[in-house]
Amino acid sequence: MKNIKTLFRKNIAGLAPYSTARDEYQGAIGTYLDANESPYDTDYNRYPDPYQKKLKARIAQIKGIDPGKIFAGNGSDEAIDLAFRVFCEPRIDNVVTIAPTYGMYRVAAAINDVKCREVQLGVGFSLDPAVVLAATDSRTKLIFICSPNNPTGNSFDTEDIVGILEAFAGIVVLDEAYIDFSSGRGLLERLGEFQNLIILQTLSKAWGMAGLRLGLAFADEEIIGAFTRVKYPYNINAATQKIALQQLDNNIYTQLEEIKNERRAMVEKLGKCQVIQRIYPSDANFILVKVEEPRRIYNLLIDSGIIVRDRSRIEGCEGCLRITVGRPEENKKLIDALNSIAEQ
Ligand SMILES: *Cc1c(COP(=O)(O)O)cnc(C)c1O
């Protein structure tokens, strides 16, 4: 692997970042007359730590990874956007995505004026590394792989992902937003083997903090350093840092087990619903199902007060609805509603 720095955009490689008052002096106690803050205590009158040191130390401990390899962003969306801003020269470089997948990669590409080359998953939403690599050229900077994949729910074979990492001269962004629900372990424990790997995880799903907006990226220090220079200095506000630290003390194990059990039970019950034509295997906290008349079923579910995601107009997902695994009573409500639709 060549030096990662050679993959950075030229303006980023030489960027001198904004220096905050808290960069100049980092002591914890004193009379702070350096940042034009209000001197009156409101709990939030001081600027937050731009490097989120306490938060990263805790995440490092939970994930078993060096804090220098962690980036915290305003949702995973910030890390996705930063990958474009750090690596992709607008109108010159391109990226590869593997559809059907999470829509944000394509939107971030469009916003950054970077061409998005979309390849399709194969039969049964399978990943063919050769197809993905064939779509790249010397100007391809990023390949986005989402595993478990949204909206299909399946995970890809780790060795296939490793094969792409080894063959590709650019950066692989591996989105593991749903890894906590998966039977696989993901690639975080092997991060050190791959200089060109960025792993995205989030506190929005298994950790129950979607409202706080906290996304994580794990990568080589060189990449985390570039993300940190390019991000807004105070990208994670003080309230989010404080509350996330508290919430990270929660034990989510029981909830994860319940969701996985409910997923198994739902697959079984959905299999007996007349309106369901096909259930795709899921490694995430949602299930993709195929129905004959997706829009009609979607609307009838809304009439029963149940909102699912209509993915039927996405190429490769024709006829499909995506159903999040909820609490047991919510899942029962869904199954009952589907069964009564069948009787109509
Ligand atoms: C939900 C989700 C995320 C998380 O996004 P946040 O901005 O962190 O809330 C990331 N990637 C995928 C594929 C998702 O489905």
Coordinates of C-alpha atoms and ligand atoms in Angstrom, one line a residue:
M1 CA 0.0 0.0 0.0
K2 CA 1.4 3.4 -1.0
N3 CA 1.4 6.2 1.6
I4 CA -2.2 7.2 2.4
K5 CA -1.2 10.9 2.2
T6 CA -0.8 10.6 -1.5
L7 CA -4.5 9.8 -1.7
F8 CA -5.5 13.1 0.0
R9 CA -6.7 16.0 -2.1
K10 CA -3.9 18.5 -2.5
N11 CA -5.6 21.3 -0.6
I12 CA -6.2 19.0 2.3
A13 CA -2.7 17.5 2.4
G14 CA -1.3 21.0 3.1
L15 CA -4.2 22.3 5.2
A16 CA -3.4 24.3 8.3
P17 CA -6.5 23.8 10.5
Y18 CA -8.3 26.5 12.5
S19 CA -6.7 26.8 15.9
T20 CA -9.2 27.1 18.8
A21 CA -8.6 28.8 22.1
R22 CA -8.7 25.3 23.6
D23 CA -5.9 24.2 21.3
E24 CA -3.6 27.0 22.7
Y25 CA -4.2 26.1 26.4
Q26 CA -5.4 22.7 27.5
G27 CA -5.3 22.9 31.3
A28 CA -8.5 22.1 33.2
I29 CA -8.6 24.7 35.9
G30 CA -8.0 28.5 35.8
T31 CA -9.6 31.8 35.0
Y32 CA -10.7 31.4 31.4
L33 CA -10.5 34.8 29.6
D34 CA -9.4 33.4 26.3
A35 CA -12.5 32.4 24.3
N36 CA -15.0 35.3 24.7
E37 CA -17.5 33.0 26.4
S38 CA -20.0 34.2 29.0
P39 CA -18.4 34.0 32.5
Y40 CA -21.8 33.0 34.0
D41 CA -22.3 29.3 34.6
T42 CA -25.2 27.7 32.6
D43 CA -23.6 24.3 32.5
Y44 CA -23.0 25.0 28.8
N45 CA -21.3 28.5 28.8
R46 CA -17.9 27.0 27.8
Y47 CA -17.0 25.7 24.4
P48 CA -16.8 21.9 24.2
D49 CA -13.7 19.8 23.8
P50 CA -13.0 19.9 20.1
Y51 CA -11.3 16.5 20.3
Q52 CA -13.9 14.8 22.5
K53 CA -11.1 13.2 24.6
K54 CA -13.2 11.8 27.3
L55 CA -15.8 10.4 24.9
K56 CA -13.1 8.8 22.7
A57 CA -11.3 7.3 25.7
R58 CA -14.6 5.6 26.7
I59 CA -15.3 4.4 23.1
A60 CA -11.7 3.2 22.9
Q61 CA -12.3 1.1 26.0
I62 CA -15.6 -0.3 24.8
K63 CA -14.3 -1.1 21.3
G64 CA -10.8 -2.1 22.3
I65 CA -9.2 0.3 19.9
D66 CA -6.6 3.1 20.2
P67 CA -8.3 6.6 20.7
G68 CA -6.1 8.0 18.0
K69 CA -7.9 5.8 15.5
I70 CA -11.3 7.2 16.4
F71 CA -13.3 10.0 14.8
A72 CA -16.6 11.2 16.3
G73 CA -19.0 13.0 14.0
N74 CA -22.4 14.6 13.9
G75 CA -23.9 11.3 12.8
S76 CA -22.3 8.9 10.3
D77 CA -23.3 11.4 7.7
E78 CA -20.5 13.7 8.8
A79 CA -17.9 11.0 8.3
I80 CA -19.3 10.1 4.9
D81 CA -19.1 13.7 3.8
L82 CA -15.6 14.1 5.2
A83 CA -14.4 11.0 3.2
F84 CA -15.4 12.9 0.1
R85 CA -14.0 16.2 1.2
V86 CA -10.6 14.7 2.2
F87 CA -10.1 12.3 -0.7
C88 CA -12.2 13.3 -3.7
E89 CA -11.2 16.0 -6.2
P90 CA -14.6 17.3 -7.4
R91 CA -15.3 16.5 -11.1
I92 CA -12.1 14.5 -11.4
D93 CA -12.2 11.6 -8.9
N94 CA -15.0 9.1 -8.6
V95 CA -16.4 6.6 -6.1
V96 CA -18.1 3.2 -6.3
T97 CA -21.2 2.2 -4.5
I98 CA -23.0 -1.2 -4.5
A99 CA -26.7 -0.9 -4.9
P100 CA -29.3 -1.3 -3.5
T101 CA -27.7 0.4 -0.5
Y102 CA -27.9 3.3 1.9
G103 CA -28.8 6.4 -0.1
M104 CA -26.5 8.8 1.7
Y105 CA -23.3 7.8 -0.2
R106 CA -24.9 8.9 -3.5
V107 CA -26.3 12.1 -2.0
A108 CA -22.9 13.0 -0.5
A109 CA -21.2 12.3 -3.8
A110 CA -23.7 14.6 -5.6
I111 CA -23.2 17.4 -3.0
N112 CA -19.4 17.1 -3.4
D113 CA -19.7 17.0 -7.2
V114 CA -18.0 13.6 -7.4
K115 CA -19.1 11.0 -9.9
C116 CA -20.8 8.0 -8.3
R117 CA -20.4 4.7 -10.2
E118 CA -23.1 2.3 -9.0
V119 CA -22.8 -1.5 -9.5
Q120 CA -25.6 -3.8 -8.6
L121 CA -25.5 -6.7 -6.1
G122 CA -26.0 -10.1 -7.6
V123 CA -28.7 -12.8 -7.1
G124 CA -29.9 -12.9 -3.5
F125 CA -28.1 -9.5 -2.9
S126 CA -24.7 -11.2 -3.2
L127 CA -21.4 -9.3 -3.5
D128 CA -19.1 -10.1 -6.3
P129 CA -15.7 -8.5 -5.6
A130 CA -14.7 -8.8 -9.2
V131 CA -17.7 -6.8 -10.3
V132 CA -16.9 -4.1 -7.8
L133 CA -13.2 -3.9 -8.7
A134 CA -14.0 -3.8 -12.4
A135 CA -15.9 -0.6 -11.9
T136 CA -12.9 1.2 -10.5
D137 CA -10.2 3.1 -12.4
S138 CA -7.2 5.1 -11.4
R139 CA -9.4 8.0 -10.4
T140 CA -11.6 5.9 -8.0
K141 CA -10.9 7.1 -4.5
L142 CA -13.6 5.4 -2.4
I143 CA -15.5 2.2 -2.5
F144 CA -18.5 2.1 -0.1
I145 CA -19.5 -1.3 1.3
C146 CA -22.4 -1.5 3.8
S147 CA -22.4 -4.7 5.8
P148 CA -24.9 -5.7 7.1
N149 CA -26.4 -3.8 4.2
N150 CA -29.3 -1.4 4.4
P151 CA -32.0 -2.0 3.0
T152 CA -31.3 -5.7 2.1
G153 CA -30.3 -6.8 5.7
N154 CA -27.6 -9.3 4.7
S155 CA -23.9 -9.3 5.6
F156 CA -21.2 -9.9 3.1
D157 CA -18.4 -12.4 3.4
T158 CA -15.5 -11.0 5.4
E159 CA -13.0 -12.6 3.0
D160 CA -14.7 -10.9 0.0
I161 CA -14.4 -7.5 1.7
V162 CA -10.7 -8.2 2.6
G163 CA -10.1 -9.2 -1.0
I164 CA -11.4 -5.8 -2.1
L165 CA -9.3 -4.0 0.5
E166 CA -6.2 -5.8 -0.7
A167 CA -6.8 -5.3 -4.4
F168 CA -7.9 -1.7 -4.3
A169 CA -5.4 1.2 -4.3
G170 CA -7.9 3.7 -2.8
I171 CA -10.0 3.7 0.4
V172 CA -12.7 1.2 1.4
V173 CA -15.4 2.8 3.5
L174 CA -17.0 -0.1 5.4
D175 CA -20.3 0.9 7.0
E176 CA -21.0 -1.3 10.0
A177 CA -24.0 0.7 11.3
Y178 CA -25.8 -2.6 12.1
I179 CA -22.9 -4.7 13.2
D180 CA -24.2 -5.1 16.8
F181 CA -27.2 -7.1 15.4
S182 CA -25.0 -9.3 13.3
S183 CA -23.8 -12.8 13.9
G184 CA -20.5 -11.7 12.4
R185 CA -17.8 -9.6 14.2
G186 CA -17.0 -7.1 11.5
L187 CA -13.6 -5.9 10.7
L188 CA -12.8 -3.6 13.6
E189 CA -10.5 -6.1 15.3
R190 CA -8.5 -6.3 12.0
L191 CA -8.3 -2.5 11.4
G192 CA -4.5 -2.5 12.0
E193 CA -4.0 -4.7 9.0
F194 CA -5.5 -2.3 6.5
Q195 CA -4.2 1.3 6.1
N196 CA -6.9 2.0 3.5
L197 CA -9.9 1.0 5.6
I198 CA -12.4 3.3 7.2
I199 CA -15.0 1.6 9.4
L200 CA -18.2 3.5 10.2
Q201 CA -20.3 2.7 13.2
T202 CA -22.9 4.7 14.9
L203 CA -24.6 5.2 18.3
S204 CA -27.9 5.7 16.5
K205 CA -29.1 2.1 16.3
A206 CA -28.1 -0.5 18.9
W207 CA -27.1 2.2 21.4
G208 CA -30.4 4.0 21.2
M209 CA -29.0 7.5 20.6
A210 CA -30.3 8.5 17.2
G211 CA -31.5 11.8 18.6
L212 CA -28.0 12.8 19.9
R213 CA -26.4 12.5 16.5
L214 CA -23.1 10.7 17.1
G215 CA -21.4 8.7 14.4
L216 CA -18.0 7.0 14.6
A217 CA -15.3 6.4 12.1
F218 CA -12.3 4.1 12.9
A219 CA -9.2 4.3 10.7
D220 CA -5.5 4.7 10.5
E221 CA -4.2 7.7 12.5
E222 CA -3.3 9.5 9.3
I223 CA -6.9 9.4 8.0
I224 CA -8.3 10.3 11.5
G225 CA -5.9 13.2 11.5
A226 CA -7.1 14.5 8.2
F227 CA -10.8 14.2 9.2
T228 CA -10.0 16.1 12.4
R229 CA -8.3 18.9 10.5
V230 CA -11.2 19.3 8.1
K231 CA -14.2 18.9 10.5
Y232 CA -15.9 21.9 12.1
P233 CA -13.8 22.6 15.2
Y234 CA -16.7 22.0 17.6
N235 CA -18.6 19.4 15.7
I236 CA -19.9 17.5 18.7
N237 CA -21.7 19.8 21.1
A238 CA -21.2 19.7 24.9
A239 CA -24.6 18.3 25.6
T240 CA -24.1 15.4 23.2
Q241 CA -20.7 14.6 24.6
K242 CA -22.0 14.6 28.2
I243 CA -25.1 12.6 27.6
A244 CA -23.4 10.0 25.3
L245 CA -20.8 9.4 28.0
Q246 CA -23.6 8.6 30.5
Q247 CA -25.5 6.4 28.0
L248 CA -22.4 4.4 27.1
D249 CA -22.6 3.0 30.7
N250 CA -25.9 1.3 29.8
N251 CA -25.7 -2.4 29.3
I252 CA -27.4 -3.0 25.9
Y253 CA -26.9 -6.7 25.9
T254 CA -30.4 -7.7 27.0
Q255 CA -32.0 -5.4 24.4
L256 CA -29.8 -6.7 21.6
E257 CA -30.7 -10.3 22.5
E258 CA -34.4 -9.3 22.6
I259 CA -34.2 -7.7 19.2
K260 CA -32.4 -10.7 17.7
N261 CA -35.0 -13.1 19.2
E262 CA -37.9 -10.9 17.9
R263 CA -36.2 -10.9 14.5
R264 CA -36.2 -14.6 14.5
A265 CA -39.9 -14.8 15.7
M266 CA -41.0 -12.2 13.1
V267 CA -39.3 -14.1 10.2
E268 CA -41.2 -17.1 11.3
K269 CA -44.6 -15.3 11.6
L270 CA -44.1 -13.3 8.4
G271 CA -43.5 -16.6 6.6
K272 CA -47.1 -17.5 7.5
C273 CA -48.6 -14.2 6.3
Q274 CA -50.4 -14.6 3.0
V275 CA -49.4 -11.2 1.7
I276 CA -45.7 -11.8 2.1
Q277 CA -44.1 -13.4 -1.0
R278 CA -40.5 -13.4 0.2
I279 CA -38.5 -12.7 3.3
Y280 CA -34.8 -11.8 2.9
P281 CA -32.4 -13.1 5.6
S282 CA -31.4 -10.3 8.0
D283 CA -28.4 -9.7 10.1
A284 CA -29.7 -6.3 11.1
N285 CA -32.6 -4.8 13.2
F286 CA -34.9 -4.8 10.2
I287 CA -36.4 -7.2 7.7
L288 CA -36.8 -6.7 4.0
V289 CA -39.9 -8.4 2.6
K290 CA -41.4 -8.7 -0.8
V291 CA -45.2 -8.3 -1.3
E292 CA -47.4 -8.3 -4.4
E293 CA -48.8 -4.8 -4.0
P294 CA -46.3 -2.8 -1.9
R295 CA -48.0 0.6 -2.1
R296 CA -51.4 -0.9 -1.1
I297 CA -50.0 -2.8 1.8
Y298 CA -48.0 0.3 2.9
N299 CA -51.1 2.4 2.9
L300 CA -53.2 -0.2 4.7
L301 CA -50.6 -0.5 7.4
I302 CA -50.6 3.3 7.8
D303 CA -54.4 3.1 8.2
S304 CA -53.6 0.7 11.2
G305 CA -51.1 3.3 12.5
I306 CA -48.1 1.3 11.5
I307 CA -45.3 3.0 9.5
V308 CA -42.8 0.8 7.5
R309 CA -40.4 1.9 4.8
D310 CA -41.5 1.5 1.2
R311 CA -38.4 0.6 -0.8
S312 CA -40.3 -0.8 -3.8
R313 CA -39.2 2.0 -6.2
I314 CA -35.5 1.3 -5.7
E315 CA -33.8 -0.8 -8.4
G316 CA -33.3 -4.3 -7.1
C317 CA -35.9 -3.9 -4.4
E318 CA -39.1 -4.0 -6.5
G319 CA -42.1 -5.0 -4.4
C320 CA -40.1 -4.6 -1.1
L321 CA -41.0 -3.1 2.2
R322 CA -38.4 -2.7 5.0
I323 CA -39.7 -3.4 8.5
T324 CA -37.8 -2.3 11.6
V325 CA -37.9 -4.9 14.5
G326 CA -39.7 -3.1 17.3
R327 CA -40.7 -4.1 20.8
P328 CA -42.6 -7.4 21.1
E329 CA -46.1 -5.8 21.3
E330 CA -45.3 -3.5 18.3
N331 CA -44.2 -6.5 16.2
K332 CA -47.4 -8.4 17.2
K333 CA -49.4 -5.4 16.1
L334 CA -47.7 -5.5 12.7
I335 CA -48.2 -9.2 12.2
D336 CA -51.9 -8.9 13.2
A337 CA -52.4 -6.0 10.8
L338 CA -50.8 -8.0 7.9
N339 CA -53.0 -11.0 8.7
S340 CA -56.1 -8.9 8.7
I341 CA -55.1 -7.3 5.3
A342 CA -54.9 -10.8 3.9
E343 CA -58.5 -11.3 4.9
Q344 CA -59.8 -8.2 3.2
Ligands
LIG1 C1 -28.8 4.3 10.1 C2 -27.6 4.2 9.3 C3 -26.4 5.0 9.6 C4 -26.4 5.8 10.8 O1 -26.5 7.2 10.5 P1 -26.3 8.2 11.6 O2 -26.1 9.5 10.8 O3 -25.1 7.9 12.4 O4 -27.5 8.3 12.4 C5 -25.3 4.8 8.8 N1 -25.3 3.9 7.8 C6 -26.3 3.2 7.5 C7 -26.3 2.2 6.4 C8 -27.5 3.3 8.2 O5 -28.6 2.6 7.8

